[in-house]
JSON list of C-alpha atoms in Angstrom, two decimals:
[
{"chain": "A", "resi": 1, "resn": "UNK", "atom": "CA", "xyz": [0.00, 0.00, 0.00]},
{"chain": "A", "resi": 2, "resn": "UNK", "atom": "CA", "xyz": [0.88, 3.67, -0.11]},
{"chain": "A", "resi": 3, "resn": "UNK", "atom": "CA", "xyz": [3.57, 4.74, 2.32]},
{"chain": "A", "resi": 4, "resn": "UNK", "atom": "CA", "xyz": [3.61, 8.40, 3.34]},
{"chain": "A", "resi": 5, "resn": "UNK", "atom": "CA", "xyz": [6.27, 10.03, 5.48]},
{"chain": "A", "resi": 6, "resn": "UNK", "atom": "CA", "xyz": [6.18, 13.59, 6.72]},
{"chain": "A", "resi": 7, "resn": "UNK", "atom": "CA", "xyz": [9.01, 15.59, 8.28]},
{"chain": "A", "resi": 8, "resn": "UNK", "atom": "CA", "xyz": [9.59, 17.20, 10.66]},
{"chain": "A", "resi": 9, "resn": "UNK", "atom": "CA", "xyz": [7.08, 16.03, 13.25]},
{"chain": "A", "resi": 10, "resn": "UNK", "atom": "CA", "xyz": [7.38, 19.31, 15.14]},
{"chain": "A", "resi": 11, "resn": "UNK", "atom": "CA", "xyz": [8.56, 22.70, 13.99]},
{"chain": "A", "resi": 12, "resn": "UNK", "atom": "CA", "xyz": [9.04, 25.80, 16.08]},
{"chain": "A", "resi": 13, "resn": "UNK", "atom": "CA", "xyz": [9.73, 29.16, 14.41]},
{"chain": "A", "resi": 14, "resn": "UNK", "atom": "CA", "xyz": [9.73, 32.82, 15.29]},
{"chain": "A", "resi": 15, "resn": "UNK", "atom": "CA", "xyz": [7.03, 35.02, 13.83]},
{"chain": "A", "resi": 16, "resn": "UNK", "atom": "CA", "xyz": [8.09, 36.25, 10.41]},
{"chain": "A", "resi": 17, "resn": "UNK", "atom": "CA", "xyz": [10.34, 33.27, 9.68]},
{"chain": "A", "resi": 18, "resn": "UNK", "atom": "CA", "xyz": [9.64, 30.70, 6.98]},
{"chain": "A", "resi": 19, "resn": "UNK", "atom": "CA", "xyz": [8.54, 27.13, 7.60]},
{"chain": "A", "resi": 20, "resn": "UNK", "atom": "CA", "xyz": [9.01, 24.13, 5.31]},
{"chain": "A", "resi": 21, "resn": "UNK", "atom": "CA", "xyz": [7.40, 20.72, 5.71]},
{"chain": "A", "resi": 22, "resn": "UNK", "atom": "CA", "xyz": [8.27, 17.80, 3.46]},
{"chain": "A", "resi": 23, "resn": "UNK", "atom": "CA", "xyz": [6.17, 14.81, 2.48]},
{"chain": "A", "resi": 24, "resn": "UNK", "atom": "CA", "xyz": [7.52, 11.69, 0.80]},
{"chain": "A", "resi": 25, "resn": "UNK", "atom": "CA", "xyz": [5.22, 9.13, -0.81]},
{"chain": "A", "resi": 26, "resn": "UNK", "atom": "CA", "xyz": [5.74, 5.75, -2.42]},
{"chain": "A", "resi": 27, "resn": "UNK", "atom": "CA", "xyz": [2.97, 5.43, -5.04]},
{"chain": "A", "resi": 28, "resn": "UNK", "atom": "CA", "xyz": [4.33, 6.58, -8.39]},
{"chain": "A", "resi": 29, "resn": "UNK", "atom": "CA", "xyz": [0.75, 6.76, -9.72]},
{"chain": "A", "resi": 30, "resn": "UNK", "atom": "CA", "xyz": [-0.27, 9.46, -7.20]},
{"chain": "A", "resi": 31, "resn": "UNK", "atom": "CA", "xyz": [-1.53, 12.50, -9.08]},
{"chain": "A", "resi": 32, "resn": "UNK", "atom": "CA", "xyz": [-3.02, 14.83, -6.46]},
{"chain": "A", "resi": 33, "resn": "UNK", "atom": "CA", "xyz": [-1.12, 16.32, -3.53]},
{"chain": "A", "resi": 34, "resn": "UNK", "atom": "CA", "xyz": [-3.01, 18.37, -0.94]},
{"chain": "A", "resi": 35, "resn": "UNK", "atom": "CA", "xyz": [-1.91, 19.94, 2.32]},
{"chain": "A", "resi": 36, "resn": "UNK", "atom": "CA", "xyz": [-4.31, 20.32, 5.23]},
{"chain": "A", "resi": 37, "resn": "UNK", "atom": "CA", "xyz": [-4.25, 22.46, 8.35]},
{"chain": "A", "resi": 38, "resn": "UNK", "atom": "CA", "xyz": [-6.01, 21.17, 11.43]},
{"chain": "A", "resi": 39, "resn": "UNK", "atom": "CA", "xyz": [-6.64, 23.11, 14.59]},
{"chain": "A", "resi": 40, "resn": "UNK", "atom": "CA", "xyz": [-7.42, 21.30, 17.82]},
{"chain": "A", "resi": 41, "resn": "UNK", "atom": "CA", "xyz": [-10.81, 19.60, 17.72]},
{"chain": "A", "resi": 42, "resn": "UNK", "atom": "CA", "xyz": [-11.62, 20.90, 14.25]},
{"chain": "A", "resi": 43, "resn": "UNK", "atom": "CA", "xyz": [-11.92, 19.40, 10.81]},
{"chain": "A", "resi": 44, "resn": "UNK", "atom": "CA", "xyz": [-8.92, 19.39, 8.43]},
{"chain": "A", "resi": 45, "resn": "UNK", "atom": "CA", "xyz": [-8.91, 22.47, 6.23]},
{"chain": "A", "resi": 46, "resn": "UNK", "atom": "CA", "xyz": [-7.46, 22.34, 2.72]},
{"chain": "A", "resi": 47, "resn": "UNK", "atom": "CA", "xyz": [-4.88, 25.11, 2.40]},
{"chain": "A", "resi": 48, "resn": "UNK", "atom": "CA", "xyz": [-3.28, 24.28, -0.92]},
{"chain": "A", "resi": 49, "resn": "UNK", "atom": "CA", "xyz": [-3.10, 21.44, -3.39]},
{"chain": "A", "resi": 50, "resn": "UNK", "atom": "CA", "xyz": [-1.22, 20.60, -6.57]},
{"chain": "A", "resi": 51, "resn": "UNK", "atom": "CA", "xyz": [-1.73, 18.23, -9.47]},
{"chain": "A", "resi": 52, "resn": "UNK", "atom": "CA", "xyz": [0.97, 16.07, -10.95]},
{"chain": "A", "resi": 53, "resn": "UNK", "atom": "CA", "xyz": [1.28, 18.14, -14.11]},
{"chain": "A", "resi": 54, "resn": "UNK", "atom": "CA", "xyz": [2.42, 21.19, -12.15]},
{"chain": "A", "resi": 55, "resn": "UNK", "atom": "CA", "xyz": [5.71, 21.67, -10.31]},
{"chain": "A", "resi": 56, "resn": "UNK", "atom": "CA", "xyz": [4.84, 24.59, -8.06]},
{"chain": "A", "resi": 57, "resn": "UNK", "atom": "CA", "xyz": [1.78, 26.49, -6.91]},
{"chain": "A", "resi": 58, "resn": "UNK", "atom": "CA", "xyz": [1.58, 29.59, -4.76]},
{"chain": "A", "resi": 59, "resn": "UNK", "atom": "CA", "xyz": [-1.22, 31.27, -2.87]},
{"chain": "A", "resi": 60, "resn": "UNK", "atom": "CA", "xyz": [-0.10, 34.39, -1.00]},
{"chain": "A", "resi": 61, "resn": "UNK", "atom": "CA", "xyz": [2.17, 33.22, 1.85]},
{"chain": "A", "resi": 62, "resn": "UNK", "atom": "CA", "xyz": [1.69, 29.53, 1.09]},
{"chain": "A", "resi": 63, "resn": "UNK", "atom": "CA", "xyz": [3.32, 27.49, -1.65]},
{"chain": "A", "resi": 64, "resn": "UNK", "atom": "CA", "xyz": [3.63, 23.84, -2.57]},
{"chain": "A", "resi": 65, "resn": "UNK", "atom": "CA", "xyz": [6.40, 22.32, -4.67]},
{"chain": "A", "resi": 66, "resn": "UNK", "atom": "CA", "xyz": [6.29, 18.88, -6.24]},
{"chain": "A", "resi": 67, "resn": "UNK", "atom": "CA", "xyz": [9.10, 16.62, -7.36]},
{"chain": "A", "resi": 68, "resn": "UNK", "atom": "CA", "xyz": [7.44, 13.62, -9.00]},
{"chain": "A", "resi": 69, "resn": "UNK", "atom": "CA", "xyz": [10.72, 11.97, -9.91]},
{"chain": "A", "resi": 70, "resn": "UNK", "atom": "CA", "xyz": [11.84, 11.91, -6.30]},
{"chain": "A", "resi": 71, "resn": "UNK", "atom": "CA", "xyz": [8.27, 11.38, -5.06]},
{"chain": "A", "resi": 72, "resn": "UNK", "atom": "CA", "xyz": [8.08, 14.19, -2.58]},
{"chain": "A", "resi": 73, "resn": "UNK", "atom": "CA", "xyz": [6.26, 17.47, -2.19]},
{"chain": "A", "resi": 74, "resn": "UNK", "atom": "CA", "xyz": [6.75, 20.29, 0.25]},
{"chain": "A", "resi": 75, "resn": "UNK", "atom": "CA", "xyz": [4.71, 22.98, 1.95]},
{"chain": "A", "resi": 76, "resn": "UNK", "atom": "CA", "xyz": [6.30, 26.39, 2.26]},
{"chain": "A", "resi": 77, "resn": "UNK", "atom": "CA", "xyz": [4.90, 29.07, 4.55]},
{"chain": "A", "resi": 78, "resn": "UNK", "atom": "CA", "xyz": [6.56, 32.48, 4.47]},
{"chain": "A", "resi": 79, "resn": "UNK", "atom": "CA", "xyz": [6.21, 35.35, 6.94]},
{"chain": "A", "resi": 80, "resn": "UNK", "atom": "CA", "xyz": [4.70, 33.05, 9.52]},
{"chain": "A", "resi": 81, "resn": "UNK", "atom": "CA", "xyz": [2.16, 34.41, 11.97]},
{"chain": "A", "resi": 82, "resn": "UNK", "atom": "CA", "xyz": [0.97, 33.05, 15.34]},
{"chain": "A", "resi": 83, "resn": "UNK", "atom": "CA", "xyz": [-2.32, 32.04, 13.73]},
{"chain": "A", "resi": 84, "resn": "UNK", "atom": "CA", "xyz": [-0.39, 29.64, 11.49]},
{"chain": "A", "resi": 85, "resn": "UNK", "atom": "CA", "xyz": [0.21, 27.51, 14.60]},
{"chain": "A", "resi": 86, "resn": "UNK", "atom": "CA", "xyz": [-1.59, 24.20, 13.99]},
{"chain": "A", "resi": 87, "resn": "UNK", "atom": "CA", "xyz": [-0.98, 20.66, 12.81]},
{"chain": "A", "resi": 88, "resn": "UNK", "atom": "CA", "xyz": [-0.31, 20.28, 9.10]},
{"chain": "A", "resi": 89, "resn": "UNK", "atom": "CA", "xyz": [-0.92, 17.08, 7.15]},
{"chain": "A", "resi": 90, "resn": "UNK", "atom": "CA", "xyz": [0.05, 16.01, 3.67]},
{"chain": "A", "resi": 91, "resn": "UNK", "atom": "CA", "xyz": [-2.35, 13.54, 2.06]},
{"chain": "A", "resi": 92, "resn": "UNK", "atom": "CA", "xyz": [-1.36, 12.28, -1.38]},
{"chain": "A", "resi": 93, "resn": "UNK", "atom": "CA", "xyz": [-4.09, 10.64, -3.40]},
{"chain": "A", "resi": 94, "resn": "UNK", "atom": "CA", "xyz": [-3.65, 6.94, -4.05]},
{"chain": "A", "resi": 95, "resn": "UNK", "atom": "CA", "xyz": [-3.27, 6.39, -7.79]},
{"chain": "A", "resi": 96, "resn": "UNK", "atom": "CA", "xyz": [-6.36, 4.94, -9.43]},
{"chain": "A", "resi": 97, "resn": "UNK", "atom": "CA", "xyz": [-8.53, 5.61, -6.39]},
{"chain": "A", "resi": 98, "resn": "UNK", "atom": "CA", "xyz": [-10.07, 8.69, -4.83]},
{"chain": "A", "resi": 99, "resn": "UNK", "atom": "CA", "xyz": [-8.78, 8.02, -1.34]},
{"chain": "A", "resi": 100, "resn": "UNK", "atom": "CA", "xyz": [-6.16, 10.08, 0.43]},
{"chain": "A", "resi": 101, "resn": "UNK", "atom": "CA", "xyz": [-3.51, 8.71, 2.75]},
{"chain": "A", "resi": 102, "resn": "UNK", "atom": "CA", "xyz": [-2.56, 11.15, 5.49]},
{"chain": "A", "resi": 103, "resn": "UNK", "atom": "CA", "xyz": [0.96, 11.69, 6.72]},
{"chain": "A", "resi": 104, "resn": "UNK", "atom": "CA", "xyz": [1.67, 11.62, 10.45]},
{"chain": "A", "resi": 105, "resn": "UNK", "atom": "CA", "xyz": [1.41, 15.39, 10.73]},
{"chain": "A", "resi": 106, "resn": "UNK", "atom": "CA", "xyz": [3.67, 18.29, 11.64]},
{"chain": "A", "resi": 107, "resn": "UNK", "atom": "CA", "xyz": [2.93, 20.41, 14.68]},
{"chain": "A", "resi": 108, "resn": "UNK", "atom": "CA", "xyz": [3.92, 23.97, 13.83]},
{"chain": "A", "resi": 109, "resn": "UNK", "atom": "CA", "xyz": [4.35, 26.52, 16.59]},
{"chain": "A", "resi": 110, "resn": "UNK", "atom": "CA", "xyz": [4.90, 30.15, 15.65]},
{"chain": "A", "resi": 111, "resn": "UNK", "atom": "CA", "xyz": [6.18, 32.24, 18.53]},
{"chain": "A", "resi": 112, "resn": "UNK", "atom": "CA", "xyz": [5.50, 35.99, 18.66]},
{"chain": "B", "resi": 1, "resn": "UNK", "atom": "CA", "xyz": [-18.72, 26.31, -1.01]},
{"chain": "B", "resi": 2, "resn": "UNK", "atom": "CA", "xyz": [-19.43, 22.64, -0.47]},
{"chain": "B", "resi": 3, "resn": "UNK", "atom": "CA", "xyz": [-20.61, 21.86, 3.05]},
{"chain": "B", "resi": 4, "resn": "UNK", "atom": "CA", "xyz": [-20.54, 18.55, 4.88]},
{"chain": "B", "resi": 5, "resn": "UNK", "atom": "CA", "xyz": [-22.27, 18.10, 8.21]},
{"chain": "B", "resi": 6, "resn": "UNK", "atom": "CA", "xyz": [-22.05, 15.38, 10.82]},
{"chain": "B", "resi": 7, "resn": "UNK", "atom": "CA", "xyz": [-24.45, 14.42, 13.54]},
{"chain": "B", "resi": 8, "resn": "UNK", "atom": "CA", "xyz": [-24.03, 14.18, 16.42]},
{"chain": "B", "resi": 9, "resn": "UNK", "atom": "CA", "xyz": [-21.02, 16.38, 17.10]},
{"chain": "B", "resi": 10, "resn": "UNK", "atom": "CA", "xyz": [-20.32, 14.44, 20.25]},
{"chain": "B", "resi": 11, "resn": "UNK", "atom": "CA", "xyz": [-21.78, 11.37, 21.91]},
{"chain": "B", "resi": 12, "resn": "UNK", "atom": "CA", "xyz": [-21.20, 9.43, 25.10]},
{"chain": "B", "resi": 13, "resn": "UNK", "atom": "CA", "xyz": [-22.38, 5.83, 25.24]},
{"chain": "B", "resi": 14, "resn": "UNK", "atom": "CA", "xyz": [-22.02, 2.85, 27.49]},
{"chain": "B", "resi": 15, "resn": "UNK", "atom": "CA", "xyz": [-19.83, -0.10, 26.65]},
{"chain": "B", "resi": 16, "resn": "UNK", "atom": "CA", "xyz": [-21.68, -2.71, 24.61]},
{"chain": "B", "resi": 17, "resn": "UNK", "atom": "CA", "xyz": [-24.14, -0.34, 22.99]},
{"chain": "B", "resi": 18, "resn": "UNK", "atom": "CA", "xyz": [-24.20, 0.81, 19.36]},
{"chain": "B", "resi": 19, "resn": "UNK", "atom": "CA", "xyz": [-23.84, 4.33, 18.07]},
{"chain": "B", "resi": 20, "resn": "UNK", "atom": "CA", "xyz": [-24.81, 5.74, 14.68]},
{"chain": "B", "resi": 21, "resn": "UNK", "atom": "CA", "xyz": [-23.06, 8.75, 13.15]},
{"chain": "B", "resi": 22, "resn": "UNK", "atom": "CA", "xyz": [-24.51, 10.57, 10.14]},
{"chain": "B", "resi": 23, "resn": "UNK", "atom": "CA", "xyz": [-22.58, 12.37, 7.43]},
{"chain": "B", "resi": 24, "resn": "UNK", "atom": "CA", "xyz": [-24.47, 14.62, 5.03]},
{"chain": "B", "resi": 25, "resn": "UNK", "atom": "CA", "xyz": [-23.44, 16.65, 2.01]},
{"chain": "B", "resi": 26, "resn": "UNK", "atom": "CA", "xyz": [-25.68, 19.71, 2.28]},
{"chain": "B", "resi": 27, "resn": "UNK", "atom": "CA", "xyz": [-25.34, 21.44, -1.08]},
{"chain": "B", "resi": 28, "resn": "UNK", "atom": "CA", "xyz": [-23.91, 18.83, -3.42]},
{"chain": "B", "resi": 29, "resn": "UNK", "atom": "CA", "xyz": [-24.26, 15.20, -4.34]},
{"chain": "B", "resi": 30, "resn": "UNK", "atom": "CA", "xyz": [-21.60, 12.78, -3.24]},
{"chain": "B", "resi": 31, "resn": "UNK", "atom": "CA", "xyz": [-21.29, 9.36, -4.82]},
{"chain": "B", "resi": 32, "resn": "UNK", "atom": "CA", "xyz": [-18.28, 8.67, -2.65]},
{"chain": "B", "resi": 33, "resn": "UNK", "atom": "CA", "xyz": [-17.77, 9.43, 1.00]},
{"chain": "B", "resi": 34, "resn": "UNK", "atom": "CA", "xyz": [-14.96, 8.46, 3.33]},
{"chain": "B", "resi": 35, "resn": "UNK", "atom": "CA", "xyz": [-14.78, 7.68, 7.03]},
{"chain": "B", "resi": 36, "resn": "UNK", "atom": "CA", "xyz": [-11.70, 8.44, 9.10]},
{"chain": "B", "resi": 37, "resn": "UNK", "atom": "CA", "xyz": [-10.77, 7.89, 12.72]},
{"chain": "B", "resi": 38, "resn": "UNK", "atom": "CA", "xyz": [-8.40, 10.14, 14.61]},
{"chain": "B", "resi": 39, "resn": "UNK", "atom": "CA", "xyz": [-6.98, 9.38, 18.05]},
{"chain": "B", "resi": 40, "resn": "UNK", "atom": "CA", "xyz": [-5.59, 12.23, 20.17]},
{"chain": "B", "resi": 41, "resn": "UNK", "atom": "CA", "xyz": [-2.41, 13.74, 18.74]},
{"chain": "B", "resi": 42, "resn": "UNK", "atom": "CA", "xyz": [-2.42, 11.29, 15.84]},
{"chain": "B", "resi": 43, "resn": "UNK", "atom": "CA", "xyz": [-3.14, 11.50, 12.16]},
{"chain": "B", "resi": 44, "resn": "UNK", "atom": "CA", "xyz": [-6.36, 10.72, 10.33]},
{"chain": "B", "resi": 45, "resn": "UNK", "atom": "CA", "xyz": [-6.62, 7.05, 9.56]},
{"chain": "B", "resi": 46, "resn": "UNK", "atom": "CA", "xyz": [-8.87, 6.07, 6.66]},
{"chain": "B", "resi": 47, "resn": "UNK", "atom": "CA", "xyz": [-11.34, 3.42, 7.78]},
{"chain": "B", "resi": 48, "resn": "UNK", "atom": "CA", "xyz": [-13.45, 2.89, 4.68]},
{"chain": "B", "resi": 49, "resn": "UNK", "atom": "CA", "xyz": [-14.67, 4.25, 1.38]},
{"chain": "B", "resi": 50, "resn": "UNK", "atom": "CA", "xyz": [-18.43, 4.50, 1.15]},
{"chain": "B", "resi": 51, "resn": "UNK", "atom": "CA", "xyz": [-20.06, 4.31, -2.29]},
{"chain": "B", "resi": 52, "resn": "UNK", "atom": "CA", "xyz": [-23.71, 5.16, -2.85]},
{"chain": "B", "resi": 53, "resn": "UNK", "atom": "CA", "xyz": [-25.76, 2.06, -3.52]},
{"chain": "B", "resi": 54, "resn": "UNK", "atom": "CA", "xyz": [-22.99, -0.45, -2.96]},
{"chain": "B", "resi": 55, "resn": "UNK", "atom": "CA", "xyz": [-20.99, -2.02, -0.18]},
{"chain": "B", "resi": 56, "resn": "UNK", "atom": "CA", "xyz": [-18.29, -0.03, 1.51]},
{"chain": "B", "resi": 57, "resn": "UNK", "atom": "CA", "xyz": [-14.64, -0.83, 0.93]},
{"chain": "B", "resi": 58, "resn": "UNK", "atom": "CA", "xyz": [-12.79, -1.21, 4.22]},
{"chain": "B", "resi": 59, "resn": "UNK", "atom": "CA", "xyz": [-9.12, -0.57, 4.80]},
{"chain": "B", "resi": 60, "resn": "UNK", "atom": "CA", "xyz": [-6.93, -3.38, 6.04]},
{"chain": "B", "resi": 61, "resn": "UNK", "atom": "CA", "xyz": [-7.37, -4.02, 9.72]},
{"chain": "B", "resi": 62, "resn": "UNK", "atom": "CA", "xyz": [-10.78, -2.35, 10.02]},
{"chain": "B", "resi": 63, "resn": "UNK", "atom": "CA", "xyz": [-13.51, -4.73, 11.17]},
{"chain": "B", "resi": 64, "resn": "UNK", "atom": "CA", "xyz": [-16.43, -4.40, 8.78]},
{"chain": "B", "resi": 65, "resn": "UNK", "atom": "CA", "xyz": [-18.82, -6.16, 11.17]},
{"chain": "B", "resi": 66, "resn": "UNK", "atom": "CA", "xyz": [-18.00, -3.70, 13.90]},
{"chain": "B", "resi": 67, "resn": "UNK", "atom": "CA", "xyz": [-18.07, -0.53, 11.82]},
{"chain": "B", "resi": 68, "resn": "UNK", "atom": "CA", "xyz": [-21.18, -0.75, 9.66]},
{"chain": "B", "resi": 69, "resn": "UNK", "atom": "CA", "xyz": [-21.37, 1.76, 6.82]},
{"chain": "B", "resi": 70, "resn": "UNK", "atom": "CA", "xyz": [-24.47, 2.53, 4.81]},
{"chain": "B", "resi": 71, "resn": "UNK", "atom": "CA", "xyz": [-24.59, 4.99, 1.90]},
{"chain": "B", "resi": 72, "resn": "UNK", "atom": "CA", "xyz": [-28.24, 4.91, 0.95]},
{"chain": "B", "resi": 73, "resn": "UNK", "atom": "CA", "xyz": [-28.44, 8.21, -0.92]},
{"chain": "B", "resi": 74, "resn": "UNK", "atom": "CA", "xyz": [-26.21, 10.69, -2.72]},
{"chain": "B", "resi": 75, "resn": "UNK", "atom": "CA", "xyz": [-26.21, 12.98, 0.31]},
{"chain": "B", "resi": 76, "resn": "UNK", "atom": "CA", "xyz": [-26.09, 10.66, 3.30]},
{"chain": "B", "resi": 77, "resn": "UNK", "atom": "CA", "xyz": [-23.67, 8.08, 4.66]},
{"chain": "B", "resi": 78, "resn": "UNK", "atom": "CA", "xyz": [-23.91, 6.55, 8.12]},
{"chain": "B", "resi": 79, "resn": "UNK", "atom": "CA", "xyz": [-21.33, 4.84, 10.31]},
{"chain": "B", "resi": 80, "resn": "UNK", "atom": "CA", "xyz": [-22.59, 2.57, 13.07]},
{"chain": "B", "resi": 81, "resn": "UNK", "atom": "CA", "xyz": [-20.14, 1.49, 15.74]},
{"chain": "B", "resi": 82, "resn": "UNK", "atom": "CA", "xyz": [-21.57, -1.76, 17.05]},
{"chain": "B", "resi": 83, "resn": "UNK", "atom": "CA", "xyz": [-20.92, -3.09, 20.54]},
{"chain": "B", "resi": 84, "resn": "UNK", "atom": "CA", "xyz": [-18.75, -0.12, 21.32]},
{"chain": "B", "resi": 85, "resn": "UNK", "atom": "CA", "xyz": [-15.90, -0.44, 23.81]},
{"chain": "B", "resi": 86, "resn": "UNK", "atom": "CA", "xyz": [-13.70, 2.19, 25.47]},
{"chain": "B", "resi": 87, "resn": "UNK", "atom": "CA", "xyz": [-10.96, 1.61, 22.88]},
{"chain": "B", "resi": 88, "resn": "UNK", "atom": "CA", "xyz": [-13.41, 2.80, 20.19]},
{"chain": "B", "resi": 89, "resn": "UNK", "atom": "CA", "xyz": [-13.42, 6.25, 21.80]},
{"chain": "B", "resi": 90, "resn": "UNK", "atom": "CA", "xyz": [-12.08, 8.56, 19.12]},
{"chain": "B", "resi": 91, "resn": "UNK", "atom": "CA", "xyz": [-12.79, 11.46, 16.78]},
{"chain": "B", "resi": 92, "resn": "UNK", "atom": "CA", "xyz": [-14.64, 10.20, 13.71]},
{"chain": "B", "resi": 93, "resn": "UNK", "atom": "CA", "xyz": [-14.53, 12.39, 10.61]},
{"chain": "B", "resi": 94, "resn": "UNK", "atom": "CA", "xyz": [-16.24, 11.92, 7.27]},
{"chain": "B", "resi": 95, "resn": "UNK", "atom": "CA", "xyz": [-15.46, 13.50, 3.93]},
{"chain": "B", "resi": 96, "resn": "UNK", "atom": "CA", "xyz": [-17.13, 13.61, 0.55]},
{"chain": "B", "resi": 97, "resn": "UNK", "atom": "CA", "xyz": [-16.20, 14.11, -3.07]},
{"chain": "B", "resi": 98, "resn": "UNK", "atom": "CA", "xyz": [-18.56, 16.05, -5.29]},
{"chain": "B", "resi": 99, "resn": "UNK", "atom": "CA", "xyz": [-20.13, 13.74, -7.87]},
{"chain": "B", "resi": 100, "resn": "UNK", "atom": "CA", "xyz": [-20.13, 16.35, -10.62]},
{"chain": "B", "resi": 101, "resn": "UNK", "atom": "CA", "xyz": [-16.36, 16.39, -10.62]},
{"chain": "B", "resi": 102, "resn": "UNK", "atom": "CA", "xyz": [-16.24, 20.19, -10.63]},
{"chain": "B", "resi": 103, "resn": "UNK", "atom": "CA", "xyz": [-13.94, 20.16, -7.62]},
{"chain": "B", "resi": 104, "resn": "UNK", "atom": "CA", "xyz": [-11.68, 17.48, -9.04]},
{"chain": "B", "resi": 105, "resn": "UNK", "atom": "CA", "xyz": [-10.19, 15.32, -6.33]},
{"chain": "B", "resi": 106, "resn": "UNK", "atom": "CA", "xyz": [-10.86, 17.69, -3.43]},
{"chain": "B", "resi": 107, "resn": "UNK", "atom": "CA", "xyz": [-12.50, 16.10, -0.41]},
{"chain": "B", "resi": 108, "resn": "UNK", "atom": "CA", "xyz": [-14.83, 18.16, 1.77]},
{"chain": "B", "resi": 109, "resn": "UNK", "atom": "CA", "xyz": [-14.60, 17.26, 5.43]},
{"chain": "B", "resi": 110, "resn": "UNK", "atom": "CA", "xyz": [-17.30, 17.15, 8.05]},
{"chain": "B", "resi": 111, "resn": "UNK", "atom": "CA", "xyz": [-16.73, 18.75, 11.48]},
{"chain": "B", "resi": 112, "resn": "UNK", "atom": "CA", "xyz": [-16.18, 15.39, 13.15]},
{"chain": "B", "resi": 113, "resn": "UNK", "atom": "CA", "xyz": [-17.94, 13.42, 15.87]},
{"chain": "B", "resi": 114, "resn": "UNK", "atom": "CA", "xyz": [-16.28, 12.83, 19.20]},
{"chain": "B", "resi": 115, "resn": "UNK", "atom": "CA", "xyz": [-17.27, 9.43, 20.57]},
{"chain": "B", "resi": 116, "resn": "UNK", "atom": "CA", "xyz": [-16.62, 8.55, 24.20]},
{"chain": "B", "resi": 117, "resn": "UNK", "atom": "CA", "xyz": [-17.42, 5.03, 25.37]},
{"chain": "B", "resi": 118, "resn": "UNK", "atom": "CA", "xyz": [-17.66, 4.58, 29.13]}
]
């Protein structure tokens, strides 16, 4: 089955710094790569996603880069703010199916 | 935007009883819905894929006789935890994909149901 690894598991940054989270997957047929933000007790919230025919996508302070050859994609958050503090999950789509397999999560803490 | 609701938002039940959780797509049709379980400080674990009008597909290690899934319409899927035990206490989250395909592969998540078994 699909194997998904996410690093780091925790990340602590100062407000204004950048944060990068990396996700490695095993299924070469994966073609959809979303990142979710989850606050305590809430549902996962899609913050950005990318398809396999695109290498990079940006939305204001958030960007995602994809390297299909190496089978990894990364979340980049610039100018971090305290409200960015949450748990972030990558969840690549399993090729040929609609299901997503979630990484273990990264707990991001942004300190004022 | 697409909205998914869950009911109840939280439930406490006694060991040995059954609990039903509903997942509804409010403003779109969903041929496929998914059920996840999330333990404290852990990731979302996919339990099963629910397809309207057919049997659910369960992930490896998930007991289909314990977690009964019914997807009787394009807007409603239910998860019944049968003979619940304290170890079934968890946060259960559903998601749905819009049948029309307008949203591509994006899954819309419900707010979750917190189950506590005493």
